[in-house]
PDB file of C-alpha atoms in Angstrom:
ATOM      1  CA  UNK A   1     108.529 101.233  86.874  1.00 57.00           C
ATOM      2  CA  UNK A   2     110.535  98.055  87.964  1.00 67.00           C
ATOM      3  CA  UNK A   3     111.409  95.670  85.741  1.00 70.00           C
ATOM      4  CA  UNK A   4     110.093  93.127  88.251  1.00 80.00           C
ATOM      5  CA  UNK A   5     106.735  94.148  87.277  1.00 88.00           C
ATOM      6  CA  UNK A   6     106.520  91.935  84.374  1.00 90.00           C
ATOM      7  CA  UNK A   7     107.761  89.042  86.361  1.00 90.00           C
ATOM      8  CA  UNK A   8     105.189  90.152  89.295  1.00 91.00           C
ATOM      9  CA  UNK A   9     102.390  89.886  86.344  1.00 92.00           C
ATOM     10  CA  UNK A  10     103.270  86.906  85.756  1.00 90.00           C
ATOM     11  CA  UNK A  11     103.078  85.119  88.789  1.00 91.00           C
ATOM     12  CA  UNK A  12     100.006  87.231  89.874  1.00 90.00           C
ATOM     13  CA  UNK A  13      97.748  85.952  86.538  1.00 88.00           C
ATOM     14  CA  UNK A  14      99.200  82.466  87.273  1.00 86.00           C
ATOM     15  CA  UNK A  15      96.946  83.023  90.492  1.00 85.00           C
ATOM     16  CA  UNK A  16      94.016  84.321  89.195  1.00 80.00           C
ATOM     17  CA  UNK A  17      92.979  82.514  85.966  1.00 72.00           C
ATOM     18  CA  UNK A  18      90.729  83.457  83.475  1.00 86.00           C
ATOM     19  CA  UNK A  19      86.528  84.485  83.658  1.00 93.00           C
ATOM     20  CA  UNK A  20      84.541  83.437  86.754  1.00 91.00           C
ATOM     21  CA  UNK A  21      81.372  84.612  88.211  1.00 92.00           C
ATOM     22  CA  UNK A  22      80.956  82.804  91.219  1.00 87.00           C
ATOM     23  CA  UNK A  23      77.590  83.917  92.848  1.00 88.00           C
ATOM     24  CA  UNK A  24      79.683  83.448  96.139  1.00 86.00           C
ATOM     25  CA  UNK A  25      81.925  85.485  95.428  1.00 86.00           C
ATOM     26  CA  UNK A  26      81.153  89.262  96.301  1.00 85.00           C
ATOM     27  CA  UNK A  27      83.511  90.606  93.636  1.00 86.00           C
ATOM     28  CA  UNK A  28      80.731  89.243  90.879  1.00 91.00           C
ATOM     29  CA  UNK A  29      82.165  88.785  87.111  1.00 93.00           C
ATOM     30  CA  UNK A  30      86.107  89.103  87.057  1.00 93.00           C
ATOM     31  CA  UNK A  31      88.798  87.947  84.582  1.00 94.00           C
ATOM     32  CA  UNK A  32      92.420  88.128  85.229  1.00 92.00           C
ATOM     33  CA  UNK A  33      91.620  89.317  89.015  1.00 89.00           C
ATOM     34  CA  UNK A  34      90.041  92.445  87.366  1.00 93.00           C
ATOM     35  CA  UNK A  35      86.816  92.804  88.556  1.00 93.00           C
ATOM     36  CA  UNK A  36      83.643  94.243  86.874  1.00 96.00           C
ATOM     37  CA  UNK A  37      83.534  97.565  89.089  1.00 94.00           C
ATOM     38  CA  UNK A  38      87.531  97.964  88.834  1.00 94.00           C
ATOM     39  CA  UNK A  39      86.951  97.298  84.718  1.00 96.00           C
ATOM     40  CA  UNK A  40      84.173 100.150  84.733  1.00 97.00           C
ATOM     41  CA  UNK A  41      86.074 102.492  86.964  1.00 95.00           C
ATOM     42  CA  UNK A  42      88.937 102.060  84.346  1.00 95.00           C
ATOM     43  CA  UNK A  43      86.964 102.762  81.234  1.00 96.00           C
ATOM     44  CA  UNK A  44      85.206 105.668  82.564  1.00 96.00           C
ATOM     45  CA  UNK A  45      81.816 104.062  82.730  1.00 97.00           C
ATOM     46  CA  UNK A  46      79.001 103.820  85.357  1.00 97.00           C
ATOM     47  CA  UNK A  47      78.992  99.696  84.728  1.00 97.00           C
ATOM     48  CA  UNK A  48      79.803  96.894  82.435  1.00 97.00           C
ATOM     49  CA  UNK A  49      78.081  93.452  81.482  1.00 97.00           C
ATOM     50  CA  UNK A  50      79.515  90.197  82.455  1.00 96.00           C
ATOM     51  CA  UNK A  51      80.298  89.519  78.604  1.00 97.00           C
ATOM     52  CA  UNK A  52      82.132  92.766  78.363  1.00 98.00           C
ATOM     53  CA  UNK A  53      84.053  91.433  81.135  1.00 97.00           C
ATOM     54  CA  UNK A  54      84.770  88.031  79.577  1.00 97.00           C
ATOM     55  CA  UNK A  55      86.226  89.844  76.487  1.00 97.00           C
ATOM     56  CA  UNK A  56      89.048  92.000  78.755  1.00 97.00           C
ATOM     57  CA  UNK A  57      92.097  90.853  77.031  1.00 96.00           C
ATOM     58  CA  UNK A  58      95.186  90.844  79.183  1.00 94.00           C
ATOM     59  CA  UNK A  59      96.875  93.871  77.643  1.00 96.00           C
ATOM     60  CA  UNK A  60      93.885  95.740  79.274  1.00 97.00           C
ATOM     61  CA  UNK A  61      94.354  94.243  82.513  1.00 95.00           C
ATOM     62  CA  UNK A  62      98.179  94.520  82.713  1.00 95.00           C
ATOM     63  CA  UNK A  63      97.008  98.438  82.043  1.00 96.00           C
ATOM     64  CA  UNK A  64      95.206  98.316  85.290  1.00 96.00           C
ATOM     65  CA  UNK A  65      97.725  96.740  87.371  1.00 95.00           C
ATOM     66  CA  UNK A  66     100.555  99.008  86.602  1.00 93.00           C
ATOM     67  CA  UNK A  67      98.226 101.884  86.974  1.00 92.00           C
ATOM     68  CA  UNK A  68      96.145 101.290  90.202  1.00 91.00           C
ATOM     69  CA  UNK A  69      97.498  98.495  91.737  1.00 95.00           C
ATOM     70  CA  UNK A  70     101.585  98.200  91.749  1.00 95.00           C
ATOM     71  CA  UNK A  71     102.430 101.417  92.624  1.00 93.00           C
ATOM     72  CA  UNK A  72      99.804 101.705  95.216  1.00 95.00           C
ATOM     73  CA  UNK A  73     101.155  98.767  97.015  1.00 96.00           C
ATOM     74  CA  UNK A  74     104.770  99.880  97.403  1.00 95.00           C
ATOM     75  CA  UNK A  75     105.743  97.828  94.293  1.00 93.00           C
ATOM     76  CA  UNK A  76     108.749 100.517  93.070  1.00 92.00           C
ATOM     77  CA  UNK A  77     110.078 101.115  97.071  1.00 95.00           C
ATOM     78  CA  UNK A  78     109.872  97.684  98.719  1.00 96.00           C
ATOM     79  CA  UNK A  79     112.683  94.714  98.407  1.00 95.00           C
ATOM     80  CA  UNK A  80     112.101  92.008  95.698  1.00 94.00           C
ATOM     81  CA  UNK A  81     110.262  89.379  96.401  1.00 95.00           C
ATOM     82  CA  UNK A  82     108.065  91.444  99.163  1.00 97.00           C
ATOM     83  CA  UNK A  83     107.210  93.858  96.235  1.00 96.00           C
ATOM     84  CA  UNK A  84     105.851  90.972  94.860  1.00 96.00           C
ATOM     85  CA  UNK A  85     103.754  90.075  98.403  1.00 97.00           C
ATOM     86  CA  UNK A  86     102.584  93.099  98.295  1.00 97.00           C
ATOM     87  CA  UNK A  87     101.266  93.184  94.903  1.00 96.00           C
ATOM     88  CA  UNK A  88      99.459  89.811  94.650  1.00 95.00           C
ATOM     89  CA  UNK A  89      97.672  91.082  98.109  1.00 96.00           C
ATOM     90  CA  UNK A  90      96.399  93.942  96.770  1.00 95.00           C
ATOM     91  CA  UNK A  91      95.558  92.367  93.695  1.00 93.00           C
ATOM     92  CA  UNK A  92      93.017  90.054  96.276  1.00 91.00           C
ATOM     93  CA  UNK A  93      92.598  92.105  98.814  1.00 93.00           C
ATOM     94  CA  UNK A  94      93.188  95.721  97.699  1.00 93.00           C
ATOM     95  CA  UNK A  95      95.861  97.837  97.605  1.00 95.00           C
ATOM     96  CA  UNK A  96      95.780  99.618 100.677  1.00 96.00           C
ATOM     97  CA  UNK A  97      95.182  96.178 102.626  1.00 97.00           C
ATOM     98  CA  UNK A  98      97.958  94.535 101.749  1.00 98.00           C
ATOM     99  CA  UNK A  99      99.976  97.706 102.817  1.00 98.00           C
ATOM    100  CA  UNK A 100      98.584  98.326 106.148  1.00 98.00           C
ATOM    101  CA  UNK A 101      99.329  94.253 107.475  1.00 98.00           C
ATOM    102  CA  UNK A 102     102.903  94.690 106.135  1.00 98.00           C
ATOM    103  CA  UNK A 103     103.310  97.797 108.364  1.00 98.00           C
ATOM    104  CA  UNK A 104     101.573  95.869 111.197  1.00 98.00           C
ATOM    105  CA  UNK A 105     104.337  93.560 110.495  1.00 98.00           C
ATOM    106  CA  UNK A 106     107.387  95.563 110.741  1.00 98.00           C
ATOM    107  CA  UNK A 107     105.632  98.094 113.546  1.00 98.00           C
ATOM    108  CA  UNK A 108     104.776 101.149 111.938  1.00 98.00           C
ATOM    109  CA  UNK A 109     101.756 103.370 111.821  1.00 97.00           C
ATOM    110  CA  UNK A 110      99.572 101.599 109.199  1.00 97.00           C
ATOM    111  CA  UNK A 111      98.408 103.671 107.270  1.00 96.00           C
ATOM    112  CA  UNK A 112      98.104 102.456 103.882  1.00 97.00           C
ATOM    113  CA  UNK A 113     100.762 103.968 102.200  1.00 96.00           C
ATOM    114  CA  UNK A 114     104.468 102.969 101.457  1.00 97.00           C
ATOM    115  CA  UNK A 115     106.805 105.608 101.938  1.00 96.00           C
ATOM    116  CA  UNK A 116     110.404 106.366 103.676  1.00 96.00           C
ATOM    117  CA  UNK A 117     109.626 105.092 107.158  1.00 97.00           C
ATOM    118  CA  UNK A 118     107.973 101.621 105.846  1.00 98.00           C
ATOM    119  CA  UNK A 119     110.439 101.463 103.654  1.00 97.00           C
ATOM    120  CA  UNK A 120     113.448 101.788 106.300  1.00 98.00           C
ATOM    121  CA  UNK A 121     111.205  99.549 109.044  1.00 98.00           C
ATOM    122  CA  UNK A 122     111.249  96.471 105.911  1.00 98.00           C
ATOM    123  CA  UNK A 123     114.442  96.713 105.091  1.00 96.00           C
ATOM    124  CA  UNK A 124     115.673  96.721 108.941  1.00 97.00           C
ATOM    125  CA  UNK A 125     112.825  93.675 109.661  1.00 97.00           C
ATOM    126  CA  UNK A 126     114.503  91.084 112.450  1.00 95.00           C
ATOM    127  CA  UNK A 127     113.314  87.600 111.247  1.00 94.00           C
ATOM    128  CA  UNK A 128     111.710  85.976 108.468  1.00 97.00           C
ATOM    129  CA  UNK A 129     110.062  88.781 106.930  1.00 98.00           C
ATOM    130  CA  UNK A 130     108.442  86.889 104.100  1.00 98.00           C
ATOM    131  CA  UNK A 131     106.996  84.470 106.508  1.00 98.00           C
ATOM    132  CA  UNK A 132     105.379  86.829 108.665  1.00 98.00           C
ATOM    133  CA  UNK A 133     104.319  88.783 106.023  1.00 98.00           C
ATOM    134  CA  UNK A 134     102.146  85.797 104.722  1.00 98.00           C
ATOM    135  CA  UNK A 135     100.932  84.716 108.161  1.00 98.00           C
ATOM    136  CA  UNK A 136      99.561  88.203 108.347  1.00 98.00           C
ATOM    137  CA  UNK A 137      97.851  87.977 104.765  1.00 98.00           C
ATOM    138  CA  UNK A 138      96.311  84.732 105.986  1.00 98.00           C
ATOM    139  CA  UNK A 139      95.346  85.896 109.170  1.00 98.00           C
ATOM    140  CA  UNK A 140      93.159  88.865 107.872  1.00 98.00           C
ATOM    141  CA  UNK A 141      91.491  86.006 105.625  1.00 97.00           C
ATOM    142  CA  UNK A 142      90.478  84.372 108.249  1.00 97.00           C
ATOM    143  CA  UNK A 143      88.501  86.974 109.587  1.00 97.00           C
ATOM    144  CA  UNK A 144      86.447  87.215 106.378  1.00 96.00           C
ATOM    145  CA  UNK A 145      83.145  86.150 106.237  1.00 94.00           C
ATOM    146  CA  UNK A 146      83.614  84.258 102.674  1.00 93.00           C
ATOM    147  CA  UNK A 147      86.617  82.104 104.265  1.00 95.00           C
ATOM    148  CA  UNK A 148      84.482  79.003 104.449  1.00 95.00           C
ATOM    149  CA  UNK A 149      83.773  79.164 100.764  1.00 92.00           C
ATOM    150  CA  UNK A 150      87.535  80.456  99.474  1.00 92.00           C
ATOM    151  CA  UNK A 151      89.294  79.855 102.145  1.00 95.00           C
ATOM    152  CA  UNK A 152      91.222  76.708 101.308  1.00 94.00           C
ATOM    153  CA  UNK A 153      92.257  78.048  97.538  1.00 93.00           C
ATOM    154  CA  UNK A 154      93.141  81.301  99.634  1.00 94.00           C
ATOM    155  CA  UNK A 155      95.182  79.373 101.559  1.00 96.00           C
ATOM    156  CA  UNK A 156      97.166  77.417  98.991  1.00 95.00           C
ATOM    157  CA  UNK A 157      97.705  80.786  97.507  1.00 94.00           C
ATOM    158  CA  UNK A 158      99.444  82.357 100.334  1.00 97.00           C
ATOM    159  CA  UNK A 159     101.766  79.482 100.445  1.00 96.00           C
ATOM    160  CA  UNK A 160     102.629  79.391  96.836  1.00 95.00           C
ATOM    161  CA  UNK A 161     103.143  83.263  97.005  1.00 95.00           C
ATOM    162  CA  UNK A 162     105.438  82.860 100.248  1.00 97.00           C
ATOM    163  CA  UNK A 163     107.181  79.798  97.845  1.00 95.00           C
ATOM    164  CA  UNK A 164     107.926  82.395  94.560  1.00 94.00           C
ATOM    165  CA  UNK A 165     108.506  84.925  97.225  1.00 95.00           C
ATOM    166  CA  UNK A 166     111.087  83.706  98.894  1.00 95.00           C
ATOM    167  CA  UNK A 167     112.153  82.781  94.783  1.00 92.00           C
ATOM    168  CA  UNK A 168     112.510  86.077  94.071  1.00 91.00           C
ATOM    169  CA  UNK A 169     114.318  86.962  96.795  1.00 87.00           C
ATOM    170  CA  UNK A 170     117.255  84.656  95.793  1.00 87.00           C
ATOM    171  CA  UNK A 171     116.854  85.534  91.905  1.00 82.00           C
ATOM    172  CA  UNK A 172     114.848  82.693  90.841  1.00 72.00           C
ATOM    173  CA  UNK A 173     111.371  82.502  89.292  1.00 71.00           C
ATOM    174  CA  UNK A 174     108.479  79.750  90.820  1.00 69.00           C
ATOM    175  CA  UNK A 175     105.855  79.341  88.239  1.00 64.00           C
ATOM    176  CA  UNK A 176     102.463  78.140  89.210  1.00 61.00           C
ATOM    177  CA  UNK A 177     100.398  77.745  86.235  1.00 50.00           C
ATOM    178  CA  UNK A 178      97.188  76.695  88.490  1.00 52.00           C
ATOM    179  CA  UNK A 179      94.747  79.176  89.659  1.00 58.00           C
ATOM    180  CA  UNK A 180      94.682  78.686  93.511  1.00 56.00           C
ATOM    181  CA  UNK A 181      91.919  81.277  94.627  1.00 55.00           C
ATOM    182  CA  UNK A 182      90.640  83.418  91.863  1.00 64.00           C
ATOM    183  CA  UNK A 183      87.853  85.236  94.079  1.00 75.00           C
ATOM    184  CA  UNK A 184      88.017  88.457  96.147  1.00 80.00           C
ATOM    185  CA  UNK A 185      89.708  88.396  99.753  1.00 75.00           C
ATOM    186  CA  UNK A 186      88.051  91.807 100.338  1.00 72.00           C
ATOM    187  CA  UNK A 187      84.270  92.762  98.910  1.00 53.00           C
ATOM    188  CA  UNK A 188      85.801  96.161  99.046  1.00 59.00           C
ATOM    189  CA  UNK A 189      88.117  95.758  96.645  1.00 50.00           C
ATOM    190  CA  UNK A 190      89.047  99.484  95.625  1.00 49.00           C
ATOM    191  CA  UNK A 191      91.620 100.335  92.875  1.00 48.00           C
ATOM    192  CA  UNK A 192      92.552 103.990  92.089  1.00 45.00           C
ATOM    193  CA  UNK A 193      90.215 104.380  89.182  1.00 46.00           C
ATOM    194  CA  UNK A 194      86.743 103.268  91.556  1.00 44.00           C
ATOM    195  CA  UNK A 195      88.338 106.408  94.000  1.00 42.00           C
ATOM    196  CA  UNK A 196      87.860 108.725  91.102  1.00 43.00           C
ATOM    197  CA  UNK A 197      84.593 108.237  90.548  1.00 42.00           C
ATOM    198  CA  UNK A 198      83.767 109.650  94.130  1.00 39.00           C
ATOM    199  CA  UNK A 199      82.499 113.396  93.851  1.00 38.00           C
ATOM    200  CA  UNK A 200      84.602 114.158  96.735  1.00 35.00           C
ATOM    201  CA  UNK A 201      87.167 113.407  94.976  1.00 38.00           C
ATOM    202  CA  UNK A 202      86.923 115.512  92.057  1.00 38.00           C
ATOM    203  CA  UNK A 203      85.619 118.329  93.902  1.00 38.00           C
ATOM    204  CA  UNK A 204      88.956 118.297  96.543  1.00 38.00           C
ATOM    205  CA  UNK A 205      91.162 117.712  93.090  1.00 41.00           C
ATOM    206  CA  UNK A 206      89.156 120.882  90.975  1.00 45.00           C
ATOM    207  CA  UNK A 207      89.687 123.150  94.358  1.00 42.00           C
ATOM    208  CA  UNK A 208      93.410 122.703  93.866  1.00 41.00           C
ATOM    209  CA  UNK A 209      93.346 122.977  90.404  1.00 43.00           C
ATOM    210  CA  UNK A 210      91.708 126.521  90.472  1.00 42.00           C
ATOM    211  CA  UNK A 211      94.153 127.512  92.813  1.00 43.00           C
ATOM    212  CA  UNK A 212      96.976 126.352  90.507  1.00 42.00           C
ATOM    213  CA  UNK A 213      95.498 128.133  87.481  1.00 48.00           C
ATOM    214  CA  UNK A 214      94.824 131.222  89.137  1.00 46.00           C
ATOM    215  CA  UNK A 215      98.733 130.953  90.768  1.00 41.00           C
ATOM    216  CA  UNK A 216     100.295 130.391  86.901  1.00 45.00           C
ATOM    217  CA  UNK A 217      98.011 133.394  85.512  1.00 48.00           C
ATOM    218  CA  UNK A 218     100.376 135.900  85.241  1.00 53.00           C
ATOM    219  CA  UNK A 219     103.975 136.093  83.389  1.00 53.00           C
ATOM    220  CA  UNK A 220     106.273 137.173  85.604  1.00 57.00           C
ATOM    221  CA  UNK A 221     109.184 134.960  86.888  1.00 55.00           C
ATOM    222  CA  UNK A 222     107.701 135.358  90.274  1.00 54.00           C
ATOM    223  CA  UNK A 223     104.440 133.811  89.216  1.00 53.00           C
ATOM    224  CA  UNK A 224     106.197 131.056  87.095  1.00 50.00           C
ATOM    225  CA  UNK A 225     107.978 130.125  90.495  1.00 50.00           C
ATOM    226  CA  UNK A 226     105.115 130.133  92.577  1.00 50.00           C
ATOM    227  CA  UNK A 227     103.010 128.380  89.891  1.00 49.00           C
ATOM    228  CA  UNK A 228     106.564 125.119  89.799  1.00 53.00           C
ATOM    229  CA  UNK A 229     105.448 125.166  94.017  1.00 52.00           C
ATOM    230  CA  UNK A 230     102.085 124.519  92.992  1.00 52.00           C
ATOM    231  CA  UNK A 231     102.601 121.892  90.846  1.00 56.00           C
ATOM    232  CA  UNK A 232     104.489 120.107  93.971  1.00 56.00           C
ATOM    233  CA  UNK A 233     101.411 120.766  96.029  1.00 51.00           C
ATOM    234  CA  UNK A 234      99.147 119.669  93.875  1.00 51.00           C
ATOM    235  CA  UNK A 235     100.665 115.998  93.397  1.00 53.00           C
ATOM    236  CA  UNK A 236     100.955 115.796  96.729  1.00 51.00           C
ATOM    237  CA  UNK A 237      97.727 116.775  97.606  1.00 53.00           C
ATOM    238  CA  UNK A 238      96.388 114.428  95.458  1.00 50.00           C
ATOM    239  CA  UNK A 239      98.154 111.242  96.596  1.00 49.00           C
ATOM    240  CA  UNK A 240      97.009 112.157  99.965  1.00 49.00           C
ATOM    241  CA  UNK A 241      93.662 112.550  99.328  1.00 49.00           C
ATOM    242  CA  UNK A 242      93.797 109.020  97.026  1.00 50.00           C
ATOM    243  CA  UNK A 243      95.324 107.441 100.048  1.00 47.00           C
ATOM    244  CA  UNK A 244      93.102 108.993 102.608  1.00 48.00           C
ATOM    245  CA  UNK A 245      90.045 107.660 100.436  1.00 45.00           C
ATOM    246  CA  UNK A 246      91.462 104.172  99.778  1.00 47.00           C
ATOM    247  CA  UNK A 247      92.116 103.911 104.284  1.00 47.00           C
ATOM    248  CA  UNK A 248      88.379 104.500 104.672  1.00 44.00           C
ATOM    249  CA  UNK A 249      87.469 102.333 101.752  1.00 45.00           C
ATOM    250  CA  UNK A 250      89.324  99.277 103.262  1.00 46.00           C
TER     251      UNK A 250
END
């Protein structure tokens, strides 16, 4: 991964603070932007107790972020300092959000995911892209129905992420040490782990799996071939599916 992931972290948990539990909040018990359902998607479990949240040190959560949330929002492809957008509005809003309004940006298909033809449409982006980019974040905030409660630390979030942004871009680093808005900007906040837990998901991910085993069964070169193309398939299967799942979820 980057090496502008540990700066990203940085400025991302500079947002979000420590424990809160607001009852207004339709993310419930969260610490570091990690919420209770992300937390017990992570661990494996069916649930976990507002105290077991509390105790999530930050080694755990920087866990989560590089594995469901970074990648997922085009945090290895895009250009510094929108890699950074990207990832502190997924963080709030989910992954696949934050990708789809930065495609609606540049005009392409928005689809979720960040791959060659986002990638190109970014980088050849007429105009402030960074400005857009969070006029876009804070126009899908609006429409939220918990924007009368969060919206104004929403708000002064977007601006300071624009500010350390726009930082980035030029190779320096805006710190801001004060929590702005450490609740949800989408109740259907899904990181890669929660997709797991869906038996569709397993059950499309153990249909290519038999197919793979059954593929690498023999010991021929010809099967050892076939069974490298499967392997191909198989990742990219998956990532499709994952993506597929997270579009609906958002």
């Amino acid at each position: 991964m980057r090496e502008t992931l540990t700066t990203a972290l940085d400025l991302m948990f500079g947002h979000e603070g420590g424990y809160v539990n607001n009852p207004k909040d339709p993310g419930g018990a969260t610490k570091y932007g990690i919420t209770h359902r992300t937390l017990a998607a992570h661990r494996g479990v069916a649930s976990v107790t507002p105290a077991q949240v509390r105790a999530l040190s930050k080694e755990e959560a920087i866990e989560i972020y590089r594995r469901s949330y970074w990648v997922q929002s085009g945090g290895d492809l895009l250009p510094v300092g929108i890699d950074f957008m990207a990832f502190d509005y997924g963080v709030n809003s989910g992954p696949a959000q934050a990708v789809k309004s930065l495609q609606r940006v540049v005009g392409v298909t928005a689809d979720g995911i960040v791959g060659g033809q986002t990638v190109a449409a970014v980088k050849a982006f007429k105009g402030d892209l960074i400005a857009a980019y969070a006029a876009e974040r804070l126009r899908f905030m609006k429409t939220l129905k918990t924007w009368p409660t969060f919206g104004r630390g929403w708000q002064k979030r977007v601006i300071s992420v624009e500010a350390q942004a726009r930082g980035l871009h030029q190779g320096v680093v805006l710190v801001d040490d004060a929590p702005s808005a450490p609740a949800k900007a989408n109740p259907k906040d899904q990181s890669l782990m929660e997709i797991f837990k869906k038996p569709e998901a397993w059950a499309s991910i153990g249909g290519l799996l038999s197919g793979l085993g059954g593929m690498a069964s023999g010991s021929g070169p010809m099967q050892w071939a076939l069974a490298i193309i499967m392997i191909g398939a198989f990742a990219t299967g998956v990532y499709f599916l994952i993506k597929r799942m997270q579009d609906q979820a958002a």
